[in-house]
Tab-separated table of C-alpha atoms in Angstrom:
chain	number	residue	atom	x	y	z
A	1	MET	CA	10.721	-11.251	16.695
A	2	SER	CA	9.531	-9.899	13.685
A	3	LEU	CA	5.911	-11.047	12.051
A	4	THR	CA	7.405	-11.415	8.607
A	5	GLY	CA	10.210	-12.755	7.406
A	6	THR	CA	12.451	-16.118	7.536
A	7	PRO	CA	13.178	-16.379	11.373
A	8	PHE	CA	9.501	-16.360	12.566
A	9	PHE	CA	8.975	-18.411	9.522
A	10	LEU	CA	11.407	-21.279	10.563
A	11	THR	CA	10.192	-20.931	13.739
A	12	SER	CA	6.946	-22.022	13.598
A	13	LEU	CA	7.947	-25.146	11.560
A	14	MET	CA	10.169	-25.934	13.982
A	15	LEU	CA	7.456	-26.017	16.615
A	16	LEU	CA	5.205	-27.523	13.597
A	17	ILE	CA	7.765	-30.470	13.487
A	18	VAL	CA	8.033	-30.982	17.533
A	19	ALA	CA	4.781	-30.894	17.518
A	20	VAL	CA	3.489	-33.358	15.186
A	21	VAL	CA	6.619	-36.207	16.655
A	22	LEU	CA	5.390	-35.318	20.283
A	23	PRO	CA	2.291	-37.241	20.305
A	24	PHE	CA	4.245	-40.343	18.471
A	25	ALA	CA	7.010	-40.222	20.471
A	26	LEU	CA	4.980	-40.123	23.977
A	27	TRP	CA	1.359	-40.962	23.529
A	28	GLY	CA	2.094	-44.566	24.663
A	29	ARG	CA	4.233	-43.086	27.682
A	30	ILE	CA	2.179	-41.122	29.451
A	31	ALA	CA	1.429	-42.269	33.445
A	32	GLY	CA	-1.223	-41.110	35.143
A	33	PRO	CA	-4.827	-41.896	36.037
A	34	PRO	CA	-7.014	-41.405	33.144
A	35	LEU	CA	-8.350	-38.324	33.530
A	36	VAL	CA	-4.882	-36.811	33.405
A	37	ARG	CA	-3.384	-39.265	30.252
A	38	GLY	CA	-6.495	-38.191	28.484
A	39	ALA	CA	-5.897	-34.443	29.390
A	40	ALA	CA	-2.318	-34.976	28.070
A	41	ARG	CA	-2.988	-36.474	25.030
A	42	LEU	CA	-5.003	-34.324	24.148
A	43	LEU	CA	-2.777	-30.851	24.631
A	44	MET	CA	-1.027	-32.798	22.576
A	45	LEU	CA	-3.697	-32.284	19.427
A	46	LEU	CA	-3.901	-29.100	20.129
A	47	PHE	CA	-0.529	-27.783	19.886
A	48	ALA	CA	-0.419	-29.806	17.235
A	49	GLN	CA	-3.525	-27.740	15.356
A	50	VAL	CA	-2.093	-24.162	16.494
A	51	THR	CA	1.007	-24.765	15.425
A	52	ALA	CA	-0.261	-26.131	12.199
A	53	ILE	CA	-2.498	-23.279	12.230
A	54	THR	CA	0.011	-20.814	12.463
A	55	VAL	CA	2.567	-21.918	10.106
A	56	VAL	CA	-0.587	-21.531	7.194
A	57	PHE	CA	-0.567	-18.080	8.760
A	58	VAL	CA	2.544	-16.990	8.109
A	59	LEU	CA	2.789	-18.735	4.309
A	60	VAL	CA	0.139	-16.814	3.837
A	61	ASN	CA	0.857	-13.586	5.392
A	62	ASN	CA	4.332	-13.590	3.903
A	63	ALA	CA	3.238	-14.031	0.209
A	64	ASN	CA	0.540	-11.765	1.314
A	65	SER	CA	1.867	-8.765	3.393
A	66	LEU	CA	-1.118	-8.680	4.896
A	67	TYR	CA	0.520	-7.601	8.474
A	68	ASP	CA	3.566	-6.059	8.963
A	69	THR	CA	4.300	-6.344	12.976
A	70	TRP	CA	2.136	-8.024	15.505
A	71	GLY	CA	0.377	-4.395	16.393
A	72	ASP	CA	-1.404	-4.533	12.963
A	73	LEU	CA	-2.423	-8.384	13.451
A	74	LEU	CA	-3.178	-7.926	16.767
A	75	GLY	CA	-5.039	-4.640	16.645
A	76	THR	CA	-2.549	-2.386	19.329
A	77	ASP	CA	-0.795	0.230	17.363
A	78	SER	CA	-1.975	3.562	16.654
A	79	HIS	CA	-0.056	5.401	14.216
A	80	VAL	CA	-1.895	8.535	14.902
A	81	GLU	CA	-0.476	11.103	16.892
A	82	ALA	CA	-2.808	14.400	16.194
A	83	ALA	CA	-5.566	14.019	13.947
A	84	ARG	CA	-6.138	18.479	14.361
A	85	ASP	CA	-8.970	19.519	11.120
A	86	LEU	CA	-6.423	20.562	8.241
A	87	GLY	CA	-9.398	21.856	6.431
A	88	PRO	CA	-10.282	21.163	3.210
A	89	ASP	CA	-7.135	21.513	1.265
A	90	GLY	CA	-5.678	18.941	4.144
A	91	MET	CA	-3.178	21.710	4.590
A	92	GLY	CA	-4.483	23.047	8.179
A	93	GLY	CA	-3.873	26.419	7.332
A	94	ARG	CA	-0.706	26.410	6.202
A	95	GLN	CA	1.165	26.653	2.963
A	96	ILE	CA	4.011	23.979	1.657
A	97	ALA	CA	6.609	26.294	-0.021
A	98	HIS	CA	6.816	28.265	3.421
A	99	GLU	CA	7.647	24.769	5.027
A	100	PRO	CA	11.275	24.192	5.636
A	101	LYS	CA	12.656	21.085	4.986
A	102	GLN	CA	12.187	17.429	6.171
A	103	LEU	CA	15.223	16.171	5.679
A	104	GLN	CA	15.419	12.066	6.816
A	105	ARG	CA	17.866	9.851	7.390
A	106	PHE	CA	17.751	6.537	5.739
A	107	ARG	CA	19.212	2.950	6.677
A	108	PRO	CA	18.436	-0.630	4.373
A	109	ALA	CA	15.723	-2.401	4.804
A	110	ASP	CA	14.728	-4.475	7.904
A	111	ASP	CA	13.343	-7.485	5.118
A	112	PRO	CA	15.129	-8.783	2.465
A	113	LYS	CA	11.829	-9.340	0.872
A	114	VAL	CA	11.341	-6.794	-0.672
A	115	GLY	CA	14.631	-7.046	-2.353
A	116	ALA	CA	17.864	-4.644	-3.426
A	117	GLY	CA	18.430	-1.442	-3.265
A	118	VAL	CA	15.338	-0.833	-1.052
A	119	GLN	CA	15.321	1.944	2.187
A	120	MET	CA	13.695	2.856	4.634
A	121	THR	CA	12.710	5.777	7.015
A	122	ASP	CA	10.525	6.952	9.530
A	123	LEU	CA	8.968	9.745	9.207
A	124	GLN	CA	6.942	12.445	11.598
A	125	GLY	CA	4.029	13.573	9.531
A	126	LYS	CA	4.113	17.251	10.830
A	127	ILE	CA	1.295	18.107	8.809
A	128	SER	CA	-0.870	15.363	9.016
A	129	GLY	CA	-0.338	14.042	12.623
A	130	VAL	CA	0.700	10.322	11.435
A	131	ARG	CA	3.811	8.477	12.066
A	132	GLY	CA	5.026	5.605	9.728
A	133	GLU	CA	7.699	3.890	7.856
A	134	VAL	CA	7.732	5.229	3.917
A	135	TYR	CA	9.861	2.208	2.559
A	136	VAL	CA	12.027	3.888	-1.005
A	137	TRP	CA	13.174	2.550	-4.736
A	138	LEU	CA	15.434	4.425	-6.751
A	139	PRO	CA	15.502	3.536	-10.362
A	140	PRO	CA	18.530	2.626	-12.053
A	141	GLN	CA	19.178	5.766	-13.524
A	142	TYR	CA	19.547	7.438	-10.063
A	143	ASN	CA	23.255	7.244	-9.605
A	144	ASP	CA	23.950	7.205	-13.009
A	145	PRO	CA	26.305	9.693	-14.189
A	146	ALA	CA	24.916	11.167	-16.566
A	147	TYR	CA	21.112	11.286	-15.368
A	148	ARG	CA	23.469	13.784	-11.668
A	149	THR	CA	21.052	16.432	-13.183
A	150	LYS	CA	17.934	14.961	-13.593
A	151	LYS	CA	14.904	14.494	-11.696
A	152	PHE	CA	12.386	11.816	-11.483
A	153	PRO	CA	8.689	10.877	-11.583
A	154	VAL	CA	7.436	9.754	-8.611
A	155	VAL	CA	4.875	7.239	-8.293
A	156	GLN	CA	3.837	6.106	-4.277
A	157	LEU	CA	2.223	2.054	-4.341
A	158	LEU	CA	-0.795	1.499	-2.064
A	159	PRO	CA	-1.426	-1.805	-0.100
A	160	GLY	CA	-5.201	-3.225	0.693
A	161	TYR	CA	-6.460	-3.913	3.896
A	162	PRO	CA	-5.448	-5.435	5.766
A	163	GLY	CA	-1.611	-4.750	3.988
A	164	SER	CA	1.894	-4.093	4.510
A	165	ALA	CA	3.620	-1.113	2.770
A	166	LYS	CA	6.457	-3.591	1.741
A	167	SER	CA	3.143	-5.768	-0.204
A	168	TRP	CA	4.355	-4.129	-3.496
A	169	LEU	CA	7.794	-4.572	-3.519
A	170	GLY	CA	7.527	-7.700	-0.912
A	171	SER	CA	4.568	-9.436	-2.479
A	172	LEU	CA	4.226	-7.362	-6.097
A	173	HIS	CA	8.329	-8.079	-6.464
A	174	ALA	CA	7.568	-4.578	-8.054
A	175	ALA	CA	11.516	-3.354	-8.131
A	176	GLU	CA	12.269	-6.518	-8.775
A	177	GLN	CA	10.411	-6.777	-12.290
A	178	LEU	CA	11.434	-3.000	-13.592
A	179	MET	CA	14.905	-3.543	-12.790
A	180	PRO	CA	15.407	-4.600	-15.875
A	181	LEU	CA	12.397	-2.733	-17.359
A	182	MET	CA	14.123	0.451	-16.758
A	183	GLN	CA	17.596	-0.119	-17.569
A	184	SER	CA	16.399	-1.946	-21.604
A	185	GLY	CA	14.265	1.750	-21.216
A	186	ALA	CA	11.586	-0.955	-21.764
A	187	VAL	CA	9.969	0.559	-19.104
A	188	LYS	CA	11.155	5.052	-18.200
A	189	PRO	CA	12.989	5.347	-14.953
A	190	ALA	CA	10.977	6.098	-11.512
A	191	ILE	CA	11.131	6.121	-8.008
A	192	LEU	CA	9.053	3.689	-6.317
A	193	VAL	CA	7.580	5.420	-2.518
A	194	ALA	CA	5.399	2.498	-0.354
A	195	PRO	CA	4.573	4.294	2.855
A	196	ARG	CA	2.500	2.495	5.796
A	197	THR	CA	-1.265	2.697	5.110
A	198	ASN	CA	-2.911	0.902	7.878
A	199	LEU	CA	-3.079	3.568	10.612
A	200	LEU	CA	-5.371	2.679	12.910
A	201	PRO	CA	-6.552	-0.188	14.624
A	202	GLY	CA	-8.482	-2.826	12.323
A	203	VAL	CA	-9.680	0.382	11.057
A	204	ASP	CA	-9.303	1.214	7.254
A	205	THR	CA	-8.593	4.830	6.618
A	206	GLY	CA	-10.186	5.240	2.769
A	207	CYS	CA	-7.183	7.847	2.847
A	208	VAL	CA	-9.311	9.713	4.319
A	209	ASN	CA	-8.750	13.148	6.803
A	210	LEU	CA	-11.118	12.947	9.300
A	211	PRO	CA	-10.376	15.184	12.285
A	212	GLY	CA	-10.501	13.414	15.924
A	213	LYS	CA	-9.973	10.287	14.014
A	214	VAL	CA	-6.651	10.404	11.380
A	215	ASN	CA	-5.546	12.415	8.418
A	216	ALA	CA	-4.899	9.664	6.115
A	217	ASP	CA	-4.899	12.024	3.228
A	218	SER	CA	-2.998	14.499	3.988
A	219	TRP	CA	-0.481	12.089	5.262
A	220	LEU	CA	0.030	10.617	1.992
A	221	THR	CA	-0.448	13.384	-0.512
A	222	VAL	CA	0.830	15.953	1.963
A	223	ASP	CA	3.523	14.797	4.479
A	224	VAL	CA	5.188	11.878	1.919
A	225	ARG	CA	4.970	13.905	-0.629
A	226	LYS	CA	7.294	16.835	0.736
A	227	MET	CA	9.768	14.371	1.778
A	228	ILE	CA	10.388	12.883	-0.985
A	229	ILE	CA	10.435	15.987	-2.583
A	230	ASP	CA	13.187	17.218	-0.093
A	231	ASN	CA	15.196	14.674	0.341
A	232	PHE	CA	15.701	12.897	-3.595
A	233	ARG	CA	15.525	14.411	-6.721
A	234	ALA	CA	12.034	13.688	-7.409
A	235	GLY	CA	9.907	16.453	-9.687
A	236	ASP	CA	8.168	18.795	-7.906
A	237	LYS	CA	5.206	19.466	-10.477
A	238	PRO	CA	1.422	17.234	-10.710
A	239	ASP	CA	3.227	15.461	-13.562
A	240	SER	CA	5.941	13.736	-12.469
A	241	TRP	CA	3.227	12.326	-9.257
A	242	ALA	CA	1.471	9.651	-9.678
A	243	LEU	CA	-0.238	7.032	-7.638
A	244	ALA	CA	-0.927	2.998	-7.421
A	245	GLY	CA	-2.927	0.911	-5.403
A	246	TYR	CA	-4.771	-2.492	-5.064
A	247	SER	CA	-7.971	-3.645	-2.982
A	248	ALA	CA	-8.769	-0.728	-1.124
A	249	GLY	CA	-5.519	0.528	-2.257
A	250	ALA	CA	-6.798	1.231	-5.552
A	251	HIS	CA	-9.738	3.055	-4.227
A	252	CYS	CA	-7.682	5.503	-2.146
A	253	ALA	CA	-5.367	5.737	-5.526
A	254	THR	CA	-8.179	6.488	-7.560
A	255	LYS	CA	-10.167	9.031	-4.718
A	256	LEU	CA	-6.749	10.590	-4.260
A	257	ALA	CA	-5.524	11.505	-8.143
A	258	LEU	CA	-8.934	12.714	-8.461
A	259	ALA	CA	-9.351	14.694	-5.580
A	260	HIS	CA	-5.397	16.081	-6.243
A	261	PRO	CA	-4.991	17.093	-9.207
A	262	ASP	CA	-2.210	19.524	-7.923
A	263	ARG	CA	-0.434	16.929	-6.763
A	264	TYR	CA	-0.423	14.100	-9.699
A	265	ARG	CA	-1.047	14.038	-12.948
A	266	ALA	CA	-2.654	9.937	-13.196
A	267	ALA	CA	-3.459	6.369	-10.915
A	268	VAL	CA	-3.621	3.111	-11.248
A	269	ALA	CA	-5.994	0.368	-9.306
A	270	MET	CA	-6.790	-2.539	-9.665
A	271	SER	CA	-9.318	-4.718	-9.045
A	272	GLY	CA	-10.787	-1.414	-6.705
A	273	TYR	CA	-14.056	0.170	-5.824
A	274	ASN	CA	-15.879	3.848	-6.380
A	275	ASP	CA	-18.207	2.667	-2.721
A	276	PRO	CA	-15.731	2.989	0.292
A	277	ALA	CA	-18.512	0.800	1.967
A	278	LEU	CA	-17.624	-1.892	0.152
A	279	GLU	CA	-14.465	-2.255	2.375
A	280	ARG	CA	-16.464	-3.452	6.013
A	281	ASP	CA	-13.735	-1.375	8.182
A	282	SER	CA	-13.853	1.324	5.756
A	283	LEU	CA	-13.703	4.398	8.036
A	284	ALA	CA	-14.869	6.589	4.815
A	285	GLY	CA	-17.827	3.112	5.143
A	286	LYS	CA	-19.244	3.984	8.094
A	287	ASP	CA	-19.686	7.393	7.776
A	288	PRO	CA	-22.615	8.622	5.791
A	289	LYS	CA	-21.226	12.195	4.354
A	290	LEU	CA	-17.947	10.800	4.003
A	291	ARG	CA	-19.340	7.887	2.531
A	292	THR	CA	-20.549	10.168	-0.328
A	293	GLU	CA	-17.807	12.492	-0.547
A	294	SER	CA	-14.146	10.105	-0.723
A	295	ASN	CA	-16.483	7.965	-3.660
A	296	PRO	CA	-14.291	8.391	-6.699
A	297	LEU	CA	-17.160	8.828	-8.992
A	298	HIS	CA	-18.606	11.331	-6.698
A	299	ILE	CA	-15.706	13.626	-6.871
A	300	LEU	CA	-15.821	13.249	-9.892
A	301	LYS	CA	-19.120	14.754	-11.096
A	302	SER	CA	-18.744	17.526	-8.735
A	303	ALA	CA	-15.499	18.771	-10.504
A	304	ASN	CA	-17.413	18.420	-13.690
A	305	ALA	CA	-20.478	20.020	-12.126
A	306	ALA	CA	-18.104	22.990	-11.476
A	307	GLY	CA	-16.259	22.975	-14.496
A	308	LYS	CA	-13.384	22.056	-13.415
A	309	PRO	CA	-13.092	18.169	-14.604
A	310	PRO	CA	-9.562	17.269	-13.339
A	311	ARG	CA	-6.622	16.956	-15.313
A	312	THR	CA	-6.522	12.914	-14.210
A	313	ALA	CA	-5.144	9.831	-16.092
A	314	LEU	CA	-6.501	7.115	-14.643
A	315	TYR	CA	-6.164	2.867	-15.908
A	316	VAL	CA	-8.446	0.958	-13.793
A	317	SER	CA	-7.581	-2.660	-14.239
A	318	GLY	CA	-10.123	-5.422	-12.844
A	319	ALA	CA	-12.668	-9.104	-13.800
A	320	ALA	CA	-15.772	-8.368	-13.984
A	321	ARG	CA	-17.554	-7.638	-10.118
A	322	ASP	CA	-14.552	-6.714	-9.044
A	323	GLY	CA	-13.105	-3.316	-10.213
A	324	TYR	CA	-14.134	-3.632	-14.421
A	325	GLN	CA	-17.572	-1.767	-13.268
A	326	SER	CA	-16.203	0.976	-11.426
A	327	GLY	CA	-13.316	1.456	-13.978
A	328	LEU	CA	-17.045	1.759	-16.840
A	329	ALA	CA	-18.952	3.872	-14.379
A	330	LEU	CA	-16.025	7.140	-14.412
A	331	ARG	CA	-15.049	6.416	-18.385
A	332	GLN	CA	-18.443	7.890	-18.624
A	333	PHE	CA	-18.548	10.231	-16.581
A	334	ALA	CA	-15.212	11.388	-17.859
A	335	GLN	CA	-14.816	14.519	-18.954
A	336	LEU	CA	-11.402	15.613	-20.951
A	337	PRO	CA	-8.886	16.173	-19.298
A	338	THR	CA	-10.018	13.785	-17.709
A	339	THR	CA	-8.735	10.054	-19.155
A	340	VAL	CA	-10.227	6.652	-17.697
A	341	THR	CA	-8.337	3.312	-19.168
A	342	VAL	CA	-10.028	0.335	-18.274
A	343	GLN	CA	-9.071	-3.001	-18.523
A	344	LEU	CA	-10.859	-6.411	-18.471
A	345	ILE	CA	-9.389	-9.630	-16.724
A	346	PRO	CA	-10.404	-12.248	-16.992
A	347	ALA	CA	-11.927	-13.863	-13.992
A	348	SER	CA	-9.421	-17.261	-15.594
A	349	ALA	CA	-6.689	-14.684	-14.549
A	350	GLY	CA	-6.739	-15.737	-10.762
A	351	GLY	CA	-9.441	-13.832	-8.443
A	352	HIS	CA	-8.528	-11.412	-6.387
A	353	THR	CA	-5.310	-12.429	-5.627
A	354	THR	CA	-1.095	-10.954	-5.187
A	355	ALA	CA	-0.752	-13.308	-8.207
A	356	VAL	CA	-3.151	-11.284	-10.478
A	357	TRP	CA	-1.523	-8.392	-9.515
A	358	GLU	CA	1.859	-8.646	-10.037
A	359	GLN	CA	1.227	-10.072	-12.964
A	360	GLN	CA	0.026	-6.354	-14.599
A	361	VAL	CA	2.984	-4.820	-12.943
A	362	PRO	CA	4.707	-4.400	-16.348
A	363	GLN	CA	1.989	-2.251	-17.709
A	364	ILE	CA	0.496	-0.320	-15.825
A	365	PHE	CA	4.196	1.271	-15.663
A	366	ARG	CA	4.433	0.903	-18.809
A	367	TRP	CA	1.091	2.973	-19.076
A	368	LEU	CA	2.260	5.648	-16.238
A	369	GLY	CA	5.685	6.049	-18.496
A	370	THR	CA	2.859	7.699	-20.963
A	371	GLN	CA	1.295	9.719	-18.952
A	372	LEU	CA	4.783	11.207	-16.235
A	373	ARG	CA	7.461	13.970	-17.135
A	374	SER	CA	10.514	14.094	-14.832
């Protein structure tokens, strides 16, 4: 049974009801020596406690899309089949232009919570050695005959850690919010792509490449990107691509956009951070060299020092001590053509929660519409 969705929730709820009814029905009817009666009653109380905790966990998990599968929760699943040294460009000496098309079979999303029109596929990353699910939502104009020759911009959606690939579509209701806005023209149409980012058991990859461990950077910026271009009418130039993330996903979005201006034009970071060590389970944060190299501020300063400030637009939002200062630091060192827009979120808005990020979805996509081109 899936960890998310209605069936597991209803099963948990039924067990809780049974656990509450049992003591009332059997407490005084238990026979046997005092030790046996005491042990039976203790087991009933423990059963009630466990089922209550389970229901609370399921509610929190479903609301925030933290764990997708039992393997994610228990830390038994790895989605890394190989982690070769791919070099500074994350390509391992290969050229995207020379790679064959990776055509995929798509099916309706397996969780109705993500909303109508969402499809998914299981992708084997030929460059990264990562395998994982990718969810795709097409804008209402995609199948309109008037747009049959038009290519669309793409926004890759990155969750926090732990986090499910379904979080933006399920918990933040991104597609549900954007559908009417795109239909009315208030937001420019774009393809939404939500790839798996939870790749190693109990570890936040920080979206880095680390030979022998994981090539999370190449999974997102090479394999997933190429697959979307191969299978949909998606723009293949940097001006057509952006990343958006919250929490750990915000760090990834900023880092990847600054590191790969040849692949992305813009990035949105909600309640993120620059120093990966702020996430205690971060693979990058535990390695001194990676900690420095994957810090967006370091990437920006290094590019400036080399006389090549990236042509990247950043939108950074957050409350005080929850992303806002990180945005100010990036803005301080931004040199054209790099631009950084910083938005302060009031502390009263709700803290570090999906409710806060959900409210920002329309605004960040209006901003993305000013940055991306087909």
